[in-house]
Amino acid sequence: MRVTLADIAKACETSLSTVSRALSDPDKVNPQTRERIQRVAREMGYMTNPIARALAVGRTGVIGLIVPDIANPFFPPIIKAVQARAGRKDTAVLLADTDEHAADELERARVLSKQVDGLIMVSPRTPEDRLAEFVQLAPVVFVNRQVEGAPSIIIDNSDGITQAVQHLVALGHRRICYLNGPRRSWSNDRRRAALKEACAKYSVELIELGPFEPQVQAGVHAADLVQASGATAVIAYDDQIALGLMARLAEHRLQVGRDISVIGIDDSPMSDVAYPTLTSIHVPGAEAGAVAVDILLAQLDADDADPAPVVQLETRLVIRGSTGPAPTQRLVTTESIGPLLGGEIPSRATRRTD
Amino acid sequence: MRVTLADIAKACETSLSTVSRALSDPDKVNPQTRERIQRVAREMGYMTNPIARALAVGRTGVIGLIVPDIANPFFPPIIKAVQARAGRKDTAVLLADTDEHAADELERARVLSKQVDGLIMVSPRTPEDRLAEFVQLAPVVFVNRQVEGAPSIIIDNSDGITQAVQHLVALGHRRICYLNGPRRSWSNDRRRAALKEACAKYSVELIELGPFEPQVQAGVHAADLVQASGATAVIAYDDQIALGLMARLAEHRLQVGRDISVIGIDDSPMSDVAYPTLTSIHVPGAEAGAVAVDILLAQLDADDADPAPVVQLETRLVIRGSTGPAPTQRLVTTESIGPLLGGEIPSRATRRTD
DNA sequence: CTGAAAGCGCTTACAG
DNA sequence: CTGAAAGCGCTTACAG
């Protein structure tokens, strides 16, 4: 079986306590015995049992990480960053994916909370009024959502979004469309607010569509609505939606970056791969993950009652191939979706805009 | 503080043992006391401490999952499937990402093995001769790699690959190129072998390039080599490479699906999104993950020495937009990369193939 | 610096 | 069916 402290104690003809100290608190034991114990432990292949240790000290060395959807490319970089940072501090990561089911978040957190020292909640979808319950469960830090009285790493979208609008305005766009994210998404509210402000400032007409799920398929769906909207540029809630949108526009033989401009949000790895490459607002997910670990771990060591830090990370626009000058005149076919928009657009017709 | 069994025992004026039984082995206690204990436990908000339980019973209710790279879209569906299946059996998942560093796999497994009941190793890159060491550590099942004497869920590429070659042959392709995956990848060996066989069978000329890392950037890099090869169709080690390849070919104004055909492997979510959509060999990753959990959990309950199951999953071709008829004549510019291929191709020239 | 002992919160033979 | 007790493997005051 596995070798235990008792085995080593026997082999070294000393007490279990001394062995324990030699291994986990070396300064407290005589250098000679310490050396001997450590050598024997190594020879016997001893590895401390983290479960027993956890029970004794009340710390597991594990943190829980809850994300809405691993398959959404926005999250893997965050997960990787969390793991990397935690690993460097001898902390393992228990991961849970809620499949975008807001209602499951609390339950998952509740279960996980018993086996971890603390929780990192990434982009939680739980409604505002129940967020406090997480805080009761365990030390928790929120990423991508600001929670009253709890440490939060939030992303300030305004810089990136302002840059995006400026970029489009400089290219001559005057009518842009925003594809909303999920209805109760905190990020979406923030992005929308920033966008409204920027558009007002630059006198750009803003058309809103959605809400859409942060999935490629939603972008495909959005494409036809976008074409009907008469906008010359689109900003999507995230890259996933933007990608689906681009794919569908391409199917319709629209050349993105020339006939219509598209901007995503997240700057996920795929934005470099799409064709054309996707102009996107860089969201520092990895950084947020790493900072979250630092704050959580610091919090575990600290005396509770120091103020909950709120870290705000900046965004910035990364310009790629999907944005270009506004077309001076543009063909919009409204065949199938004209009716959706009411009387504004002559249906079953082709019209020019601008 | 947290409520313990002792608290409930006191509240119910019964013994701790009875409380324990009422909660975890209800049949062993008198219905009336059982009810009362369960009610009180609920009222007091009791949740069993999994750490203490683990120490007592020698089972943690956690399994470890080690993957090479969460950011590679092939893995998230597997991870999700593992979590879903494990969750249904009250098992949590401790995730580790090795960043494609084969050398880290054993160390990660070693550390994790102490805090989990068993391990699932997905696509391990560890060399053959060290694989046995995993088995010493803990109950382990391998996914996407066959390991002597250990339960393995493997993917049989031959069906999908044969279908791919048939498909290309039917479209008139006679010279196809394979972009190899990582040098010591077990999957790559298998895919290559299947491909050679299929090509031989259909008298198709097979050109091999690579090895390439399973990343988009590698595909971008491969594109120029592919163009120089004179192949009219390409099968890439995975979708990532295929996607990078397509993006770069598009930059070169080649129309994929018409000027050249591309087939990926994995059928990852992105293959539906790319433009053109990517013909790809479907690899049942999610299914493999779910089966791995079943086998691992079954193994934990079983008496060790029953034979290690090897489950073989099938692949199949999913045809999308990136494959089409072989061009009857095709322009290949070999300017920059001709020299790489030796004298076969006139360098700094344009030539016709077929 | 070292050892004996209590304790972390649970489970589970063993008696009764 | 129920209770007292031992034990899981470690840590850590407490004495010495």
XYZ file of C-alpha atoms (C1' of nucleotides) in Angstrom:
740
model
C 0.000 0.000 0.000
C 0.822 3.617 0.076
C 3.494 4.658 2.519
C 2.365 6.822 5.424
C 4.079 8.951 7.992
C 3.836 6.082 10.420
C 5.816 3.864 8.065
C 8.579 6.393 7.872
C 8.569 6.922 11.606
C 9.051 3.226 12.108
C 11.836 3.066 9.554
C 13.589 6.025 11.141
C 12.929 4.914 14.687
C 11.478 8.234 15.601
C 8.036 9.609 16.265
C 5.360 10.298 13.771
C 5.246 13.916 14.911
C 8.861 14.461 14.115
C 8.462 12.925 10.701
C 5.523 15.181 10.016
C 7.517 18.228 11.002
C 10.606 17.209 9.087
C 8.490 17.035 5.992
C 6.093 19.922 6.302
C 7.796 22.313 8.677
C 11.499 21.444 8.401
C 12.823 24.334 10.435
C 11.371 22.862 13.541
C 13.554 19.797 13.547
C 17.211 19.074 14.100
C 19.100 19.244 10.825
C 20.541 15.755 11.118
C 17.320 13.923 11.841
C 15.634 16.113 9.300
C 18.037 15.033 6.583
C 17.682 11.423 7.476
C 13.925 11.520 7.545
C 13.745 13.331 4.256
C 16.069 10.853 2.642
C 14.152 7.865 3.907
C 10.892 9.446 2.867
C 12.232 9.928 -0.606
C 13.557 6.397 -0.780
C 10.270 4.976 0.323
C 8.462 7.063 -2.255
C 6.417 8.941 0.269
C 3.918 11.493 -0.921
C 1.763 13.242 1.571
C -1.897 12.367 1.442
C -3.657 15.594 0.556
C -6.992 14.366 1.822
C -5.715 13.656 5.301
C -3.803 16.882 5.277
C -6.889 18.770 4.211
C -8.947 17.320 7.001
C -6.345 18.202 9.563
C -5.583 21.731 8.489
C -8.930 22.676 7.034
C -7.506 23.553 3.641
C -7.736 21.424 0.565
C -5.297 23.060 -1.788
C -7.998 23.003 -4.409
C -10.010 25.843 -5.838
C -13.210 25.541 -7.771
C -13.697 27.168 -11.132
C -17.164 27.502 -12.582
C -17.656 28.618 -16.148
C -20.747 28.763 -18.335
C -19.393 26.813 -21.285
C -15.980 25.339 -21.902
C -16.774 25.009 -25.555
C -17.040 28.760 -25.945
C -13.541 29.783 -26.997
C -13.603 32.755 -24.688
C -13.240 30.506 -21.674
C -10.377 28.111 -22.368
C -7.727 30.823 -22.125
C -9.171 31.846 -18.786
C -9.215 28.266 -17.581
C -5.644 27.758 -18.698
C -4.507 30.899 -16.960
C -6.248 29.921 -13.764
C -4.656 26.517 -13.841
C -1.223 27.837 -14.594
C -1.362 30.383 -11.824
C -2.894 28.008 -9.320
C -0.440 25.268 -10.220
C 2.445 27.506 -9.395
C 1.016 27.817 -5.926
C 0.452 24.094 -5.488
C -3.227 24.433 -5.947
C -5.360 22.208 -8.114
C -8.455 23.273 -9.992
C -11.824 21.600 -9.821
C -13.708 22.629 -12.915
C -17.422 22.803 -13.494
C -19.277 23.777 -16.635
C -22.868 24.853 -16.226
C -23.799 24.610 -19.864
C -25.066 28.169 -19.792
C -27.774 27.172 -17.322
C -27.915 30.059 -14.908
C -30.110 28.073 -12.620
C -27.422 25.434 -12.071
C -24.719 27.789 -10.951
C -25.682 27.979 -7.324
C -26.146 24.269 -6.985
C -22.788 23.529 -8.559
C -21.152 26.091 -6.336
C -22.807 24.603 -3.312
C -21.499 21.145 -4.066
C -18.038 22.274 -5.026
C -17.729 24.575 -2.065
C -17.388 21.632 0.279
C -14.311 20.301 -1.397
C -12.432 23.450 -2.224
C -10.909 26.368 -0.385
C -12.558 28.929 -2.570
C -14.425 29.537 -5.779
C -13.875 31.500 -8.934
C -17.096 32.281 -10.747
C -16.498 33.246 -14.334
C -19.215 35.214 -16.106
C -21.953 33.972 -13.810
C -25.428 34.264 -15.269
C -27.198 34.101 -11.926
C -29.561 37.022 -11.400
C -28.381 39.922 -9.317
C -30.506 39.220 -6.261
C -29.137 35.747 -5.687
C -25.486 36.544 -6.129
C -25.012 37.120 -2.435
C -25.654 33.438 -1.803
C -22.374 32.506 -3.414
C -20.546 34.610 -0.921
C -22.072 32.660 1.970
C -20.832 29.403 0.527
C -17.117 30.003 0.451
C -14.532 32.622 -0.342
C -15.344 33.560 -3.888
C -14.075 35.907 -6.535
C -16.123 36.875 -9.522
C -14.705 37.313 -12.958
C -16.485 39.376 -15.535
C -19.204 40.464 -13.201
C -19.242 43.002 -10.461
C -20.759 41.844 -7.235
C -21.421 44.080 -4.306
C -19.044 43.381 -1.450
C -17.209 40.558 -3.200
C -13.878 40.621 -4.972
C -14.552 41.089 -8.655
C -12.378 41.201 -11.707
C -14.288 43.142 -14.239
C -13.652 44.071 -17.793
C -14.130 47.645 -18.759
C -15.562 47.468 -22.223
C -15.782 51.170 -22.765
C -12.279 51.724 -24.081
C -12.490 48.971 -26.631
C -15.959 49.886 -27.667
C -15.146 53.540 -28.029
C -12.162 52.602 -30.158
C -14.375 50.367 -32.265
C -16.847 53.135 -32.902
C -14.095 55.616 -33.661
C -12.588 53.126 -36.077
C -15.879 52.651 -37.868
C -16.596 56.353 -37.962
C -13.177 56.992 -39.440
C -14.025 54.462 -42.134
C -17.172 56.361 -42.948
C -19.793 54.199 -41.257
C -22.815 56.078 -39.973
C -25.244 53.358 -39.224
C -24.109 50.457 -37.165
C -25.833 47.482 -35.778
C -25.280 45.825 -32.416
C -26.074 42.172 -31.927
C -27.085 41.765 -28.320
C -25.888 38.877 -26.197
C -28.050 36.853 -23.831
C -30.920 38.739 -22.324
C -29.734 38.832 -18.752
C -26.062 39.039 -19.383
C -24.284 41.567 -17.249
C -21.583 41.946 -19.877
C -24.145 42.629 -22.506
C -25.652 45.425 -20.476
C -22.257 46.981 -20.054
C -21.332 46.633 -23.674
C -24.580 48.067 -24.791
C -24.309 51.026 -22.485
C -20.795 51.800 -23.658
C -21.894 51.488 -27.229
C -24.850 53.796 -26.843
C -22.671 56.393 -25.299
C -20.031 56.178 -28.001
C -22.586 56.272 -30.781
C -24.269 59.301 -29.292
C -20.956 61.027 -29.013
C -20.111 60.441 -32.660
C -23.647 60.878 -33.930
C -23.825 57.385 -35.284
C -27.111 55.662 -35.707
C -27.308 52.520 -33.612
C -29.601 49.644 -34.478
C -29.989 46.864 -31.972
C -30.850 43.289 -32.767
C -31.168 40.258 -30.586
C -30.803 38.991 -27.912
C -28.663 36.150 -29.217
C -26.971 33.248 -27.502
C -23.183 33.451 -27.603
C -22.976 30.798 -30.253
C -22.038 30.605 -33.847
C -25.449 29.477 -34.843
C -26.973 32.641 -33.444
C -24.700 34.676 -35.680
C -25.848 32.741 -38.692
C -29.356 33.571 -37.694
C -28.526 37.220 -37.162
C -27.062 37.641 -40.627
C -30.307 38.005 -42.453
C -31.616 40.509 -39.943
C -28.439 42.478 -40.276
C -28.737 42.654 -44.014
C -32.228 43.949 -43.674
C -31.233 46.593 -41.180
C -29.353 48.683 -43.661
C -26.353 48.982 -41.372
C -22.958 49.088 -42.992
C -21.175 47.797 -39.947
C -21.955 45.362 -37.173
C -20.601 44.910 -33.707
C -21.450 41.560 -32.228
C -21.738 40.662 -28.577
C -18.939 38.171 -29.038
C -16.675 36.537 -31.576
C -18.807 33.456 -31.815
C -21.755 35.420 -33.053
C -19.520 37.494 -35.303
C -18.077 34.360 -36.846
C -21.444 32.857 -37.581
C -22.513 36.148 -39.030
C -19.498 36.315 -41.320
C -19.973 32.761 -42.499
C -23.539 33.447 -43.433
C -22.762 36.733 -45.115
C -20.124 34.977 -47.168
C -22.703 32.449 -48.240
C -24.734 35.358 -49.464
C -21.713 36.449 -51.431
C -21.171 39.537 -49.383
C -17.538 40.314 -48.944
C -16.940 41.160 -45.326
C -14.531 44.069 -44.925
C -15.717 45.596 -48.146
C -19.456 45.214 -48.510
C -20.001 45.212 -44.802
C -17.797 45.528 -41.734
C -17.914 43.200 -38.751
C -16.395 43.567 -35.306
C -16.393 40.863 -32.674
C -15.685 40.979 -28.988
C -13.244 38.723 -27.097
C -10.401 38.554 -29.573
C -10.582 34.794 -29.244
C -7.984 32.666 -31.015
C -10.362 32.140 -33.876
C -10.467 35.754 -34.852
C -7.043 35.293 -36.342
C -8.169 32.312 -38.325
C -11.398 33.365 -39.826
C -11.416 34.637 -43.340
C -11.311 37.506 -43.430
C -9.603 37.772 -40.091
C -11.915 39.288 -37.554
C -11.476 42.745 -36.119
C -12.254 42.263 -32.475
C -12.118 43.903 -29.101
C -9.476 42.262 -27.024
C -10.731 41.151 -23.644
C -7.942 40.144 -21.293
C -9.454 36.861 -20.178
C -6.206 35.136 -19.299
C -5.098 38.075 -17.250
C -8.415 38.149 -15.462
C -8.073 34.469 -14.616
C -4.589 34.879 -13.223
C -5.549 37.877 -11.140
C -8.576 36.028 -9.831
C -6.346 33.274 -8.513
C -4.041 35.752 -6.840
C -6.894 37.511 -5.148
C -8.606 34.339 -4.062
C -5.455 32.856 -2.599
C -4.583 36.106 -0.881
C -8.050 36.240 0.556
C -7.685 32.767 2.011
C -4.648 33.809 3.978
C -5.970 37.183 4.997
C -8.149 38.034 7.961
C -11.539 38.204 6.407
C -12.628 41.700 6.864
C -10.461 43.678 4.513
C -12.341 45.420 1.738
C -13.174 43.351 -1.322
C -10.925 44.425 -4.167
C -12.422 45.296 -7.504
C -9.940 44.991 -10.333
C -10.818 46.597 -13.580
C -9.106 45.418 -16.741
C -9.008 47.372 -19.946
C -10.031 46.351 -23.421
C -8.691 47.514 -26.743
C -9.570 47.164 -30.376
C -7.547 44.788 -32.530
C -8.014 45.702 -36.143
C -7.980 42.927 -38.708
C -9.526 42.219 -42.058
C -13.221 42.306 -41.343
C -13.511 46.060 -41.182
C -13.075 48.451 -44.075
C -14.438 51.623 -45.580
C -18.178 51.994 -45.650
C -19.449 51.165 -49.106
C -20.667 54.299 -50.794
C -23.661 52.454 -52.021
C -24.726 49.078 -50.962
C -27.170 46.530 -52.171
C -29.477 45.082 -49.653
C -31.715 42.237 -50.536
C -34.668 42.050 -48.296
C -36.536 39.248 -49.905
C -37.155 37.028 -47.005
C -36.696 39.222 -43.992
C -38.167 42.494 -45.067
C -41.497 41.751 -43.425
C -39.805 41.279 -40.094
C -38.893 44.888 -40.035
C -42.299 46.240 -40.760
C -42.899 48.838 -43.354
C -39.557 50.557 -43.269
C -38.052 48.552 -46.032
C -39.754 47.691 -49.285
C -39.987 43.953 -49.170
C -39.139 41.620 -52.035
C -37.023 44.356 -53.422
C -33.501 45.513 -53.771
C -32.660 48.951 -52.629
C -29.685 51.185 -52.228
C -28.628 52.702 -48.978
C -26.641 55.886 -48.422
C -19.429 27.084 11.715
C -20.423 24.267 9.508
C -22.787 21.745 11.007
C -21.390 18.280 11.602
C -22.803 14.894 12.370
C -22.090 15.510 16.030
C -24.261 18.627 15.995
C -27.147 16.693 14.570
C -26.636 13.854 17.008
C -26.846 16.302 19.855
C -29.959 17.938 18.444
C -31.610 14.572 17.959
C -30.378 13.146 21.217
C -29.024 10.103 19.541
C -25.595 8.800 18.662
C -23.340 10.059 15.972
C -23.244 6.588 14.445
C -26.955 6.511 13.995
C -26.969 9.895 12.411
C -24.286 8.793 10.020
C -26.271 5.733 9.051
C -29.531 7.594 8.712
C -27.858 9.847 6.210
C -25.614 7.574 4.228
C -27.087 4.117 4.689
C -30.727 4.772 5.572
C -31.901 1.194 5.385
C -29.954 0.374 8.468
C -31.966 2.557 10.753
C -35.450 2.559 12.156
C -37.809 4.467 9.879
C -38.996 6.840 12.562
C -35.634 7.925 13.851
C -34.417 8.016 10.291
C -37.110 10.471 9.307
C -36.464 12.641 12.296
C -32.723 12.720 11.747
C -33.104 13.512 8.076
C -35.494 16.307 8.831
C -33.289 17.856 11.453
C -30.281 17.519 9.170
C -32.134 19.348 6.470
C -33.276 22.033 8.820
C -29.791 22.586 10.102
C -28.483 22.781 6.575
C -26.200 19.821 6.941
C -24.014 18.795 4.018
C -21.641 15.940 4.451
C -18.005 16.895 4.424
C -16.552 15.126 1.412
C -13.009 15.403 2.692
C -13.758 13.609 5.923
C -15.805 11.081 4.088
C -13.001 10.503 1.630
C -10.506 9.896 4.370
C -12.772 7.429 6.071
C -13.849 5.412 3.077
C -10.777 5.805 0.920
C -12.722 7.269 -1.968
C -12.811 10.902 -2.921
C -15.644 11.046 -5.399
C -13.356 12.947 -7.701
C -11.717 11.813 -10.896
C -8.785 13.455 -12.593
C -8.881 14.421 -16.245
C -5.669 15.275 -18.028
C -5.745 16.776 -21.496
C -3.003 18.235 -23.653
C -4.654 21.561 -24.409
C -8.045 22.906 -23.434
C -7.751 25.575 -26.070
C -7.743 22.985 -28.816
C -11.403 22.698 -29.782
C -11.174 18.956 -29.976
C -10.994 18.680 -26.210
C -13.800 20.813 -24.800
C -16.515 18.458 -26.002
C -14.669 15.582 -24.349
C -14.285 17.528 -21.144
C -17.931 18.451 -21.142
C -18.977 14.883 -21.720
C -16.755 13.639 -18.934
C -18.172 16.198 -16.561
C -21.734 15.508 -17.497
C -21.345 11.776 -17.079
C -19.345 12.046 -13.896
C -21.754 14.572 -12.451
C -24.594 12.200 -12.892
C -22.715 9.776 -10.689
C -21.914 12.355 -8.034
C -18.352 12.596 -9.114
C -16.431 15.816 -9.582
C -13.697 16.381 -12.122
C -10.255 17.707 -11.392
C -8.887 19.025 -14.646
C -5.300 19.459 -15.708
C -3.963 20.850 -18.946
C -0.401 19.958 -19.849
C 0.019 22.564 -22.544
C 1.097 19.855 -24.963
C 4.180 19.150 -22.862
C 4.495 15.400 -22.933
C 7.103 15.542 -20.235
C 4.669 17.059 -17.745
C 2.019 14.405 -18.051
C 3.461 11.958 -15.588
C 4.156 14.584 -12.997
C 0.671 15.986 -13.232
C -0.775 12.533 -12.999
C 1.359 11.786 -10.002
C 0.144 14.840 -8.137
C -3.472 14.412 -9.106
C -3.480 10.736 -8.336
C -3.336 11.443 -4.626
C -6.542 13.383 -4.594
C -8.675 11.424 -6.980
C -10.060 7.936 -7.283
C -8.881 7.482 -10.805
C -7.527 9.192 -13.863
C -8.620 9.713 -17.426
C -5.733 10.463 -19.730
C -6.880 12.011 -22.961
C -4.543 11.803 -25.945
C -1.448 11.413 -23.804
C 1.779 12.310 -25.565
C 3.995 10.352 -23.211
C 6.257 7.910 -25.044
C 5.246 4.290 -25.196
C 7.797 2.959 -22.767
C 6.693 5.146 -19.890
C 2.981 4.649 -20.216
C 3.011 1.794 -17.752
C 3.925 4.229 -14.996
C 0.505 5.816 -15.138
C -1.074 2.515 -14.371
C 0.956 2.198 -11.175
C -0.308 5.539 -9.946
C -4.009 4.935 -9.881
C -6.832 3.333 -11.798
C -6.568 4.958 -15.184
C -8.312 4.820 -18.503
C -6.767 6.111 -21.651
C -8.667 7.932 -24.320
C -7.376 8.127 -27.838
C -4.421 5.928 -27.152
C -4.133 2.228 -26.759
C -2.108 1.098 -23.811
C -1.175 -2.475 -23.145
C -3.081 -3.906 -20.230
C -4.991 -0.739 -19.457
C -8.551 0.197 -20.357
C -8.416 2.267 -23.510
C -10.998 4.048 -25.554
C -9.561 4.305 -28.991
C -10.725 5.872 -32.152
C -10.573 3.822 -35.256
C -9.637 6.267 -37.937
C -9.688 3.821 -40.765
C -13.360 4.091 -41.620
C -13.358 7.850 -41.774
C -10.128 7.997 -43.625
C -11.171 5.423 -46.141
C -14.365 7.353 -46.719
C -12.356 10.526 -47.158
C -10.145 8.975 -49.768
C -13.096 7.446 -51.566
C -14.784 10.818 -51.551
C -11.755 12.514 -53.031
C -11.255 9.807 -55.602
C -14.883 10.109 -56.647
C -14.273 13.813 -57.141
C -11.363 13.042 -59.431
C -8.436 13.723 -57.124
C -5.382 11.634 -57.797
C -2.726 13.332 -55.801
C -3.424 14.150 -52.214
C -1.387 15.588 -49.499
C -1.365 14.641 -45.823
C -0.336 17.143 -43.207
C 1.196 15.155 -40.393
C 0.459 15.915 -36.768
C 3.021 16.033 -33.982
C 5.978 13.770 -34.473
C 5.304 11.344 -31.686
C 1.578 11.383 -31.795
C -0.012 7.991 -31.598
C -3.062 9.263 -33.439
C -0.936 10.591 -36.201
C 0.688 7.223 -36.709
C -2.676 5.588 -36.930
C -4.093 8.152 -39.275
C -1.103 7.951 -41.495
C -1.202 4.202 -41.649
C -4.888 4.197 -42.536
C -4.288 6.800 -45.160
C -1.429 4.937 -46.771
C -3.494 1.859 -47.012
C -6.474 3.651 -48.505
C -4.335 5.516 -50.996
C -2.619 2.341 -52.065
C -5.950 0.669 -52.536
C -7.256 3.429 -54.763
C -3.956 4.111 -56.497
C -3.801 7.645 -55.257
C -0.500 9.401 -54.928
C 0.140 10.436 -51.339
C 2.425 13.302 -50.445
C 3.304 13.805 -46.810
C 4.215 17.084 -45.218
C 4.998 18.011 -41.657
C 5.061 17.217 -38.790
C 2.917 20.098 -37.643
C 1.636 21.097 -34.243
C -2.138 20.817 -33.921
C -2.568 24.539 -34.157
C -3.993 26.973 -36.594
C -0.691 28.663 -37.086
C 0.849 25.424 -38.294
C -1.807 25.205 -40.966
C -0.986 28.693 -42.130
C 2.582 27.592 -42.405
C 1.630 24.435 -44.258
C -0.318 26.279 -46.920
C 2.640 27.345 -48.967
C 4.122 23.891 -48.892
C 0.840 22.440 -49.973
C 0.616 24.738 -52.946
C 4.051 23.702 -54.008
C 3.264 20.039 -53.700
C 0.973 19.961 -56.665
C -1.687 18.113 -54.718
C -5.296 18.895 -55.557
C -6.573 17.818 -52.171
C -5.299 17.909 -48.627
C -6.128 15.926 -45.556
C -4.904 17.561 -42.395
C -4.084 15.890 -39.110
C -6.778 17.944 -37.465
C -9.293 20.711 -38.004
C -7.056 23.322 -36.469
C -4.405 22.768 -39.088
C -7.035 22.548 -41.807
C -8.520 25.852 -40.735
C -5.202 27.649 -40.750
C -4.522 26.138 -44.128
C -7.826 27.336 -45.519
C -7.338 30.834 -44.186
C -3.961 31.109 -45.822
C -5.127 29.649 -49.104
C -7.932 32.195 -49.139
C -5.383 34.926 -48.672
C -3.686 33.593 -51.750
C -7.031 33.904 -53.526
C -7.442 30.191 -53.899
C -11.012 29.124 -53.571
C -11.162 26.122 -51.329
C -13.625 23.536 -52.564
C -12.993 24.511 -56.157
C -9.302 25.231 -56.682
C -8.270 22.847 -53.974
C -10.044 20.528 -51.566
C -9.396 20.358 -47.858
C -10.435 17.769 -45.307
C -9.926 18.114 -41.586
C -10.129 15.589 -38.805
C -12.161 15.951 -35.589
C -15.301 17.548 -36.931
C -14.890 20.211 -34.273
C -17.599 22.840 -33.869
C -15.607 25.209 -35.998
C -15.826 23.093 -39.096
C -19.397 24.241 -39.428
C -18.424 27.852 -39.142
C -15.474 28.174 -41.401
C -16.033 29.495 -44.858
C -16.288 27.361 -46.784
C -17.517 24.919 -44.194
C -14.951 22.231 -43.594
C -15.377 18.664 -44.698
C -14.063 16.711 -41.766
C -13.815 13.274 -40.289
C -16.062 13.030 -37.298
C -14.291 11.729 -34.237
C -16.659 10.821 -31.426
C -14.843 12.670 -28.678
C -17.831 13.259 -26.447
C -18.801 9.645 -26.675
C -15.269 8.598 -25.840
C -15.308 10.810 -22.773
C -18.569 9.432 -21.518
C -17.487 5.859 -22.030
C -14.218 6.573 -20.277
C -16.097 7.707 -17.189
C -18.270 4.611 -17.223
C -15.300 2.328 -17.490
C -13.291 4.132 -14.864
C -16.116 4.150 -12.370
C -16.903 0.516 -13.073
C -13.277 -0.335 -12.565
C -13.262 1.335 -9.172
C -16.047 -0.882 -7.944
C -14.772 -4.030 -9.551
C -12.242 -6.476 -8.192
C -9.116 -5.415 -9.975
C -8.145 -8.334 -12.010
C -10.726 -8.428 -14.746
C -9.377 -7.858 -18.221
C -8.859 -4.278 -19.277
C -11.531 -3.366 -21.804
C -10.575 -1.789 -25.075
C -13.395 0.145 -26.644
C -13.065 1.074 -30.241
C -15.126 3.938 -31.610
C -15.781 4.525 -35.255
C -15.203 7.611 -37.346
C -17.058 8.828 -40.390
C -16.686 11.499 -42.995
C -18.867 14.587 -42.786
C -18.949 16.261 -46.161
C -19.198 20.036 -46.276
C -18.092 22.814 -48.543
C -14.335 22.487 -48.571
C -14.218 19.542 -50.933
C -15.164 19.574 -54.577
C -14.195 18.205 -57.951
C -10.513 18.171 -58.751
C -9.682 21.105 -60.982
C -8.854 19.872 -64.449
C -5.954 22.187 -64.590
C -4.553 24.128 -61.760
C -2.068 26.914 -61.364
C 0.594 26.431 -58.807
C 2.950 29.194 -57.943
C 6.120 27.877 -56.503
C 8.084 31.046 -56.197
C 9.189 30.899 -52.659
C 8.863 27.301 -51.732
C 9.934 25.461 -54.834
C 13.457 25.026 -53.555
C 12.191 23.259 -50.479
C 10.984 20.440 -52.595
C 14.186 19.848 -54.487
C 14.249 19.480 -58.220
C 10.819 18.047 -58.703
C 9.185 21.333 -59.357
C 10.563 24.100 -61.515
C 11.180 26.919 -59.124
C 10.220 30.540 -59.707
C 7.753 29.351 -62.211
C 4.134 28.696 -62.770
C 3.107 25.341 -63.982
C 0.024 23.385 -64.720
C -0.805 20.135 -63.079
C -2.897 17.320 -64.448
C 14.298 19.742 19.500
C 11.081 15.707 20.403
C 7.070 12.822 21.750
C 2.405 11.639 23.294
C -2.068 12.996 22.508
C -6.026 15.226 20.739
C -8.515 16.406 16.885
C -10.181 17.210 11.824
C -15.438 14.773 10.395
C -16.701 10.904 8.829
C -17.528 5.391 8.331
C -17.995 0.856 9.914
C -16.935 -3.449 12.059
C -18.139 -5.128 16.661
C -21.188 -5.862 20.618
C -25.328 -5.652 22.534
C -31.876 -1.289 15.372
C -28.373 1.343 18.188
C -24.059 2.846 20.521
C -19.161 2.998 21.800
C -14.933 2.725 19.702
C -11.389 2.391 16.365
C -9.540 4.135 12.394
C -8.632 6.922 7.841
C -3.481 9.984 7.655
C -2.234 13.981 8.831
C -1.206 18.518 11.923
C -0.322 20.943 15.985
C -0.855 22.760 20.552
C 1.073 21.079 24.895
C 4.686 19.227 27.908
C 9.027 18.051 28.624
